[in-house]
Amino acid sequence: MQEKSIPAQEVLKELKTKLEKDLSFNSGKIIGSMCTNPHPIAKKAFCLYIDKNLGDPGLFPATAEMEREVIKALGALLSNPNAVGHIVTGGTEANILALWAARNLSRQEEGKKEVILPVSAHYSFEKAADLLGLKLVKVGLNKNFQINLEEVRKVISSKTLAIVGVAGTTDLGVVDPIPELSEIAEKNDIYLHVDAAFGGFVLPFLKELGYNVPEFDFKLSGVSSITIDPHKMGLAPIPAGGILFRSNELRNAISMRVSYLAGGEMEQATLTGTRSGASLIAVWAVMRCLGWEGYRKVVSHCMFLTEKLVNAIGEVNGVEVVVPPIMNVIGLKSEVFDIKKIAKELRLRGWAVSLFPSHIRIVIMPHVKEEHVESFIKDLKDIVRKMSG
Ligand code: 0PR
């Protein structure tokens, strides 16, 4: 950093040039990300209330009250208006908090260190296990890319601390059989966490839209906690993840009292101390502005475009979808071409797709418009045609 001050106007100009290389959601080229352009009201609210700190709720009691309102609303969306929890930095923190609670709840029971989860689970569980001294027991998938229940039953033992099911996997948007996992968890008295970081803001609306959606939430009595991220399909600015516990007793397992704060004594159950109130207020604002009706429309349009893309892929020789998509996540594979080469060609044409070991992931987020999908299809067809010739 230089010694002398620089006028703000100049710094802003500098920022503009320095950030030119970043992609923008508005370009429509980001077609493999789980984040999107935040809703305008969320951006506005975020900027207006940037100074709020939920780490000292005594200073910001109204913001803290709004967090309870958001959690109650998300709880209602997930079939439990009595759920408790927090808006945190993202799905990673939410997943860590869930396993932290599970570990603390079973602290008395020596040797309970294993977490059973599908190989498709997000890498945040690796971080959680490393931090918490837990061992991940990874289970394979069935032909529908869901956790293999037979294997789950086999690996359960007296060492099992928790089971994780995913409602909207990172790579394919697949939903694990949560009703069966819930039954298994209850029968064996094991903590069940559902990672609906992406699916939480999709599945309830798909259900209302008449799609055949499997149960995945607190309606299932074995579900202890759920991750649901507003900064993915919730149209909120980063950072905004969500962790919901079935009851206060579970949340209390990770809560601690802090007595010296300017706002007075408080108790906290998040990883971070100081944390953004603006994020939470932005989540509140976008939920209020859209209402469930608004989210339903967003999801409905994303699914319309997803289906359009799937149909178009069906017409391209040599490429196919990995599995018919349940939500707005599409896996693209090929038995004929090198999928990495297709990804490379797409990227050369500016398409920011995700690349998994054997497939390309496309996510039709709200910033992806019909013309973007059409132009993507055109490019895909062209690439495949050139590769065939
Ligand atoms: N759980 C699931 C099922 C996820 O898919 C993700 C992230 C997480 C937890 C962790 O959430 P945070 O990243 O909020 O901590 N899913 C996306 C992924 O890894 C995140 C992402 C978002 C990646 C935008 C790229 C991107 O441009 O693919």
Coordinates of C-alpha atoms and ligand atoms in Angstrom, one line a residue:
M1 CA 0.0 0.0 0.0
Q2 CA 1.2 3.5 -0.8
E3 CA 2.1 6.1 1.8
K4 CA -0.1 8.9 0.6
S5 CA -3.9 9.1 0.6
I6 CA -5.8 8.9 -2.6
P7 CA -9.2 10.6 -3.3
A8 CA -12.2 8.2 -3.1
Q9 CA -13.2 9.1 -6.7
E10 CA -9.9 8.0 -8.0
V11 CA -10.0 4.7 -6.0
L12 CA -13.4 4.0 -7.4
K13 CA -12.1 4.5 -10.9
E14 CA -9.2 2.2 -10.1
L15 CA -11.6 -0.4 -8.8
K16 CA -13.5 -0.4 -12.0
T17 CA -10.5 -1.1 -14.1
K18 CA -9.0 -3.5 -11.7
L19 CA -12.2 -5.6 -11.6
E20 CA -12.8 -5.6 -15.3
K21 CA -11.6 -9.2 -15.7
D22 CA -14.2 -10.6 -13.3
L23 CA -17.2 -12.2 -15.0
S24 CA -20.7 -10.8 -14.3
F25 CA -23.9 -12.7 -13.7
N26 CA -25.7 -10.3 -16.1
S27 CA -23.6 -11.6 -19.0
G28 CA -25.4 -14.9 -18.7
K29 CA -22.1 -16.7 -19.2
I30 CA -21.9 -17.9 -15.6
I31 CA -23.9 -21.1 -16.2
G32 CA -22.2 -23.4 -13.7
S33 CA -22.4 -21.5 -10.5
M34 CA -24.8 -21.9 -7.6
C35 CA -24.8 -18.1 -6.8
T36 CA -26.6 -15.4 -8.7
N37 CA -27.1 -11.7 -9.0
P38 CA -28.8 -10.8 -5.7
H39 CA -32.3 -9.3 -5.9
P40 CA -32.3 -5.5 -6.2
I41 CA -34.0 -5.1 -2.8
A42 CA -31.4 -7.3 -1.2
K43 CA -28.6 -5.2 -2.6
K44 CA -30.2 -2.0 -1.5
A45 CA -30.9 -3.3 2.0
F46 CA -27.4 -4.7 2.3
C47 CA -25.8 -1.3 1.5
L48 CA -28.2 0.6 3.7
Y49 CA -27.5 -1.5 6.8
I50 CA -23.9 -2.4 6.3
D51 CA -23.0 -1.3 9.9
K52 CA -25.1 -3.9 11.7
N53 CA -23.3 -6.5 13.7
L54 CA -25.2 -9.6 14.8
G55 CA -22.2 -10.5 16.9
D56 CA -23.3 -8.0 19.5
P57 CA -27.1 -8.3 19.4
G58 CA -27.5 -6.1 22.5
L59 CA -26.5 -3.2 20.3
F60 CA -28.8 -4.3 17.5
P61 CA -31.8 -5.9 19.1
A62 CA -34.0 -5.1 16.1
T63 CA -31.7 -6.9 13.7
A64 CA -31.5 -9.9 16.1
E65 CA -35.3 -9.9 16.2
M66 CA -35.3 -9.9 12.4
E67 CA -33.0 -13.0 12.4
R68 CA -35.6 -14.8 14.5
E69 CA -38.3 -13.8 12.1
V70 CA -36.2 -15.1 9.1
I71 CA -35.4 -18.4 10.9
K72 CA -39.1 -18.8 11.8
A73 CA -40.1 -18.3 8.2
L74 CA -37.5 -20.7 6.9
G75 CA -38.6 -23.1 9.6
A76 CA -42.2 -22.8 8.3
L77 CA -40.9 -23.4 4.7
L78 CA -39.2 -26.6 6.0
S79 CA -42.3 -27.8 8.0
N80 CA -41.2 -26.6 11.5
P81 CA -42.0 -23.1 12.5
N82 CA -40.4 -23.8 15.9
A83 CA -37.0 -24.5 14.3
V84 CA -34.1 -22.3 15.7
G85 CA -30.9 -21.3 14.0
H86 CA -28.9 -18.6 12.3
I87 CA -28.1 -16.9 9.1
V88 CA -24.4 -17.7 8.8
T89 CA -21.5 -17.2 6.3
G90 CA -22.6 -20.0 4.0
G91 CA -23.3 -23.7 3.6
T92 CA -19.9 -24.6 4.8
E93 CA -20.4 -22.9 8.2
A94 CA -23.9 -24.3 8.4
N95 CA -22.6 -27.9 7.8
I96 CA -19.8 -27.4 10.3
L97 CA -22.3 -26.1 13.0
A98 CA -24.5 -29.1 12.4
L99 CA -21.8 -31.6 12.9
W100 CA -20.4 -29.6 15.9
A101 CA -23.8 -29.9 17.5
A102 CA -24.0 -33.6 16.8
R103 CA -20.6 -34.1 18.3
N104 CA -21.3 -32.1 21.4
L105 CA -24.6 -33.8 22.0
S106 CA -23.0 -37.2 22.1
R107 CA -19.9 -36.1 24.0
Q108 CA -20.6 -38.4 26.8
E109 CA -20.6 -41.4 24.5
E110 CA -16.9 -42.2 24.0
G111 CA -16.0 -43.5 20.6
K112 CA -18.8 -41.9 18.6
K113 CA -16.8 -40.3 15.9
E114 CA -18.1 -41.5 12.6
V115 CA -20.2 -39.6 10.2
I116 CA -21.9 -41.5 7.4
L117 CA -22.5 -39.5 4.2
P118 CA -22.7 -40.1 0.5
V119 CA -19.7 -39.7 -1.7
S120 CA -21.7 -36.9 -3.4
A121 CA -21.7 -34.8 -0.3
H122 CA -20.1 -31.3 -0.5
Y123 CA -16.4 -31.0 0.5
S124 CA -17.4 -28.7 3.4
F125 CA -17.9 -32.0 5.4
E126 CA -14.2 -32.7 5.0
K127 CA -13.5 -29.4 6.6
A128 CA -16.0 -30.1 9.4
A129 CA -14.5 -33.6 10.1
D130 CA -11.0 -32.3 10.1
L131 CA -11.9 -29.4 12.5
L132 CA -14.0 -31.6 14.8
G133 CA -11.8 -34.7 14.9
L134 CA -14.5 -36.8 13.2
K135 CA -14.1 -39.6 10.7
L136 CA -16.1 -39.6 7.5
V137 CA -17.5 -42.9 6.4
K138 CA -18.3 -42.3 2.7
V139 CA -21.0 -44.4 1.2
G140 CA -21.5 -45.1 -2.5
L141 CA -24.5 -44.2 -4.7
N142 CA -27.3 -46.2 -6.3
K143 CA -28.1 -46.0 -10.0
N144 CA -30.0 -42.7 -9.4
F145 CA -26.9 -41.2 -7.8
Q146 CA -28.5 -41.2 -4.4
I147 CA -26.9 -42.5 -1.2
N148 CA -27.0 -46.3 -1.2
L149 CA -29.2 -47.3 1.7
E150 CA -28.0 -50.9 1.9
E151 CA -24.5 -49.6 2.4
V152 CA -25.7 -47.1 5.1
R153 CA -27.3 -49.9 7.0
K154 CA -24.1 -52.0 6.8
V155 CA -21.7 -49.3 8.0
I156 CA -23.8 -48.1 11.0
S157 CA -22.2 -49.1 14.3
S158 CA -21.8 -48.0 17.9
K159 CA -19.2 -45.5 16.6
T160 CA -21.8 -43.7 14.3
L161 CA -22.3 -40.1 15.5
A162 CA -24.3 -38.8 12.6
I163 CA -25.7 -39.4 9.1
V164 CA -25.8 -36.7 6.4
G165 CA -28.2 -36.7 3.6
V166 CA -28.2 -34.2 0.7
A167 CA -31.2 -32.6 -0.7
G168 CA -29.8 -31.2 -3.9
T169 CA -26.3 -32.5 -4.4
T170 CA -23.6 -30.2 -5.6
D171 CA -22.8 -32.1 -8.7
L172 CA -26.2 -33.2 -10.0
G173 CA -28.9 -31.7 -7.8
V174 CA -30.0 -35.1 -6.7
V175 CA -32.1 -35.7 -3.5
D176 CA -31.0 -38.5 -1.3
P177 CA -33.8 -40.8 0.1
I178 CA -34.3 -38.7 3.3
P179 CA -37.4 -40.5 4.5
E180 CA -35.5 -43.7 4.7
L181 CA -32.5 -42.0 6.3
S182 CA -34.8 -40.5 8.8
E183 CA -36.2 -43.9 9.7
I184 CA -32.7 -45.4 10.0
A185 CA -31.5 -42.4 12.1
E186 CA -34.5 -42.7 14.5
K187 CA -34.3 -46.4 14.9
N188 CA -30.6 -46.2 15.8
D189 CA -30.9 -42.9 17.7
I190 CA -28.5 -41.1 15.5
Y191 CA -28.3 -37.4 14.5
L192 CA -29.5 -36.8 10.9
H193 CA -28.4 -33.6 9.2
V194 CA -29.9 -32.7 5.8
D195 CA -27.7 -30.5 3.5
A196 CA -30.3 -28.6 1.5
A197 CA -27.9 -25.7 1.0
F198 CA -29.1 -25.5 -2.6
G199 CA -32.3 -27.5 -2.6
G200 CA -33.8 -25.7 0.4
F201 CA -34.9 -22.8 -1.7
V202 CA -36.0 -25.0 -4.6
L203 CA -37.7 -28.2 -3.4
P204 CA -40.6 -26.6 -1.4
F205 CA -41.6 -24.5 -4.4
L206 CA -41.3 -27.4 -6.9
K207 CA -43.7 -29.2 -4.7
E208 CA -46.2 -26.4 -4.8
L209 CA -45.7 -26.2 -8.6
G210 CA -46.9 -29.8 -8.8
Y211 CA -43.6 -31.6 -9.3
N212 CA -43.1 -34.9 -7.7
V213 CA -40.8 -33.9 -4.9
P214 CA -39.5 -36.3 -2.2
E215 CA -39.9 -35.4 1.5
F216 CA -36.7 -34.0 2.9
D217 CA -37.5 -31.6 5.7
F218 CA -38.5 -31.5 9.4
K219 CA -41.8 -33.2 8.6
L220 CA -39.6 -36.3 8.9
S221 CA -39.2 -36.8 12.6
G222 CA -35.6 -38.1 12.4
V223 CA -34.2 -34.9 10.8
S224 CA -32.2 -33.0 13.4
S225 CA -30.9 -30.1 11.3
I226 CA -31.0 -28.6 7.9
T227 CA -28.7 -26.3 5.9
I228 CA -30.6 -23.9 3.6
D229 CA -28.6 -21.1 1.9
P230 CA -30.2 -17.8 1.0
H231 CA -27.1 -16.9 -1.0
K232 CA -27.8 -19.7 -3.5
M233 CA -31.4 -19.9 -4.7
G234 CA -32.6 -17.4 -2.1
L235 CA -31.3 -14.5 -4.2
A236 CA -29.5 -13.0 -1.3
P237 CA -26.0 -11.4 -1.4
I238 CA -23.0 -13.4 -0.1
P239 CA -22.5 -14.2 2.8
A240 CA -25.8 -15.8 3.7
G241 CA -26.0 -19.5 4.6
G242 CA -28.6 -20.9 6.9
I243 CA -28.6 -23.5 9.6
L244 CA -31.8 -24.7 11.2
F245 CA -32.0 -27.0 14.2
R246 CA -35.2 -28.9 15.0
S247 CA -35.2 -27.5 18.6
N248 CA -33.3 -25.2 20.9
E249 CA -31.8 -28.2 22.7
L250 CA -29.8 -29.1 19.7
R251 CA -28.7 -25.5 19.1
N252 CA -27.7 -25.2 22.7
A253 CA -25.1 -27.9 22.3
I254 CA -22.9 -25.3 20.6
S255 CA -24.0 -22.1 22.3
M256 CA -21.8 -20.2 24.5
R257 CA -22.3 -17.2 26.8
V258 CA -20.4 -14.0 26.2
S259 CA -20.6 -11.5 29.0
Y260 CA -18.4 -8.5 28.3
L261 CA -20.0 -7.1 25.1
A262 CA -21.0 -3.4 24.8
G263 CA -24.6 -4.6 24.2
G264 CA -24.6 -6.7 27.3
E265 CA -24.5 -10.5 27.9
M266 CA -25.5 -12.7 25.1
E267 CA -25.3 -16.2 23.9
Q268 CA -24.0 -17.3 20.5
A269 CA -24.1 -20.4 18.5
T270 CA -22.1 -19.5 15.3
L271 CA -18.5 -20.0 14.3
T272 CA -18.0 -16.3 13.7
G273 CA -18.2 -13.7 16.5
T274 CA -18.7 -10.4 14.6
R275 CA -21.1 -11.2 11.9
S276 CA -22.9 -9.3 9.2
G277 CA -26.3 -8.0 10.1
A278 CA -26.6 -6.5 6.6
S279 CA -26.6 -10.0 5.2
L280 CA -29.5 -11.0 7.4
I281 CA -31.4 -7.8 6.7
A282 CA -30.9 -8.4 3.0
V283 CA -32.3 -11.9 3.4
W284 CA -35.3 -10.5 5.3
A285 CA -35.9 -7.9 2.6
V286 CA -35.8 -10.2 -0.3
M287 CA -38.0 -12.8 1.4
R288 CA -40.5 -10.1 2.3
C289 CA -40.4 -8.6 -1.2
L290 CA -40.7 -11.9 -3.2
G291 CA -42.9 -13.8 -0.8
W292 CA -43.3 -17.5 -1.4
E293 CA -45.2 -16.6 -4.6
G294 CA -42.2 -14.7 -5.9
Y295 CA -39.8 -17.6 -5.2
R296 CA -42.3 -20.0 -6.8
K297 CA -42.1 -17.9 -10.0
V298 CA -38.3 -17.8 -9.9
V299 CA -38.1 -21.6 -9.5
S300 CA -40.8 -22.2 -12.1
H301 CA -38.8 -20.1 -14.7
C302 CA -35.5 -21.8 -13.9
M303 CA -37.2 -25.2 -14.3
F304 CA -38.7 -24.1 -17.6
L305 CA -35.3 -23.2 -18.9
T306 CA -33.8 -26.4 -17.4
E307 CA -36.3 -28.5 -19.3
K308 CA -35.6 -26.5 -22.5
L309 CA -31.9 -27.2 -22.2
V310 CA -32.4 -30.9 -21.4
N311 CA -34.6 -31.3 -24.5
A312 CA -32.0 -29.5 -26.6
I313 CA -29.3 -31.8 -25.2
G314 CA -31.4 -34.7 -26.3
E315 CA -31.0 -33.6 -29.8
V316 CA -27.2 -33.3 -29.8
N317 CA -25.5 -36.6 -30.9
G318 CA -22.9 -37.8 -28.5
V319 CA -23.8 -35.9 -25.4
E320 CA -26.5 -36.7 -22.8
V321 CA -27.7 -35.7 -19.4
V322 CA -26.3 -37.8 -16.5
V323 CA -29.7 -38.1 -14.9
P324 CA -33.0 -36.4 -15.6
P325 CA -32.7 -33.3 -13.4
I326 CA -34.9 -32.9 -10.3
M327 CA -34.0 -29.3 -10.0
N328 CA -32.2 -26.7 -12.0
V329 CA -28.9 -28.5 -12.0
I330 CA -27.9 -30.5 -15.1
G331 CA -25.1 -33.0 -15.5
L332 CA -23.8 -33.3 -19.1
K333 CA -21.8 -36.3 -20.1
S334 CA -20.5 -38.1 -23.2
E335 CA -19.7 -41.7 -24.1
V336 CA -18.2 -40.5 -27.3
F337 CA -16.2 -37.3 -26.6
D338 CA -13.8 -36.3 -23.9
I339 CA -16.0 -34.2 -21.6
K340 CA -13.0 -32.2 -20.5
K341 CA -12.4 -31.2 -24.0
I342 CA -16.0 -30.1 -24.4
A343 CA -15.7 -28.1 -21.2
K344 CA -12.5 -26.5 -22.5
E345 CA -14.2 -25.5 -25.7
L346 CA -17.2 -24.1 -23.9
R347 CA -14.9 -22.1 -21.6
L348 CA -13.0 -20.8 -24.7
R349 CA -16.3 -19.4 -25.8
G350 CA -16.7 -17.7 -22.5
W351 CA -19.1 -20.2 -20.8
A352 CA -18.3 -20.6 -17.1
V353 CA -19.3 -24.2 -16.6
S354 CA -18.3 -26.4 -13.7
L355 CA -16.3 -29.6 -14.5
F356 CA -16.6 -32.7 -12.3
P357 CA -14.5 -35.8 -13.0
S358 CA -16.9 -37.3 -15.5
H359 CA -19.4 -34.6 -16.3
I360 CA -20.0 -30.9 -16.8
R361 CA -22.4 -29.2 -14.3
I362 CA -24.8 -26.6 -15.6
V363 CA -26.9 -24.6 -13.1
I364 CA -29.8 -22.6 -14.4
M365 CA -29.8 -19.8 -11.9
P366 CA -32.2 -16.8 -12.0
H367 CA -29.6 -14.7 -13.9
V368 CA -29.6 -17.2 -16.8
K369 CA -32.2 -16.0 -19.4
E370 CA -33.8 -17.8 -22.3
E371 CA -31.4 -16.2 -24.9
H372 CA -28.4 -17.3 -22.9
V373 CA -29.7 -20.9 -22.9
E374 CA -30.3 -20.6 -26.7
S375 CA -26.9 -19.3 -27.3
F376 CA -25.3 -22.0 -25.1
I377 CA -27.2 -24.7 -27.1
K378 CA -25.9 -23.2 -30.3
D379 CA -22.3 -23.2 -29.0
L380 CA -22.6 -26.8 -27.7
K381 CA -24.0 -28.0 -31.0
D382 CA -21.2 -26.3 -32.9
I383 CA -18.5 -27.7 -30.6
V384 CA -19.8 -31.2 -30.9
R385 CA -20.2 -30.9 -34.7
K386 CA -16.6 -29.8 -35.0
M387 CA -15.4 -32.5 -32.7
S388 CA -17.2 -35.1 -34.7
G389 CA -15.8 -33.9 -38.0
Ligands
0PR1 N1 -23.7 -27.9 0.5 C1 -23.9 -28.0 -0.8 C2 -24.9 -29.1 -1.2 C3 -23.3 -27.2 -1.7 O1 -23.6 -27.3 -3.0 C4 -22.4 -26.2 -1.2 C5 -21.7 -25.3 -2.2 C6 -22.2 -26.1 0.1 C7 -22.8 -27.0 1.0 C8 -21.2 -25.1 0.7 O2 -21.8 -23.8 0.6 P1 -20.9 -22.5 0.6 O3 -20.1 -22.5 -0.6 O4 -21.9 -21.4 0.8 O5 -20.0 -22.6 1.9 N2 -22.1 -25.3 -3.5 C9 -21.5 -24.7 -4.6 C10 -20.3 -25.5 -5.1 O6 -19.4 -25.9 -4.4 C11 -20.9 -23.3 -4.2 C12 -20.6 -22.5 -5.3 C13 -21.3 -21.3 -5.5 C14 -19.6 -22.8 -6.2 C15 -21.0 -20.5 -6.6 C16 -19.3 -22.0 -7.3 C17 -20.0 -20.8 -7.4 O7 -19.7 -20.0 -8.5 O8 -20.4 -25.8 -6.3

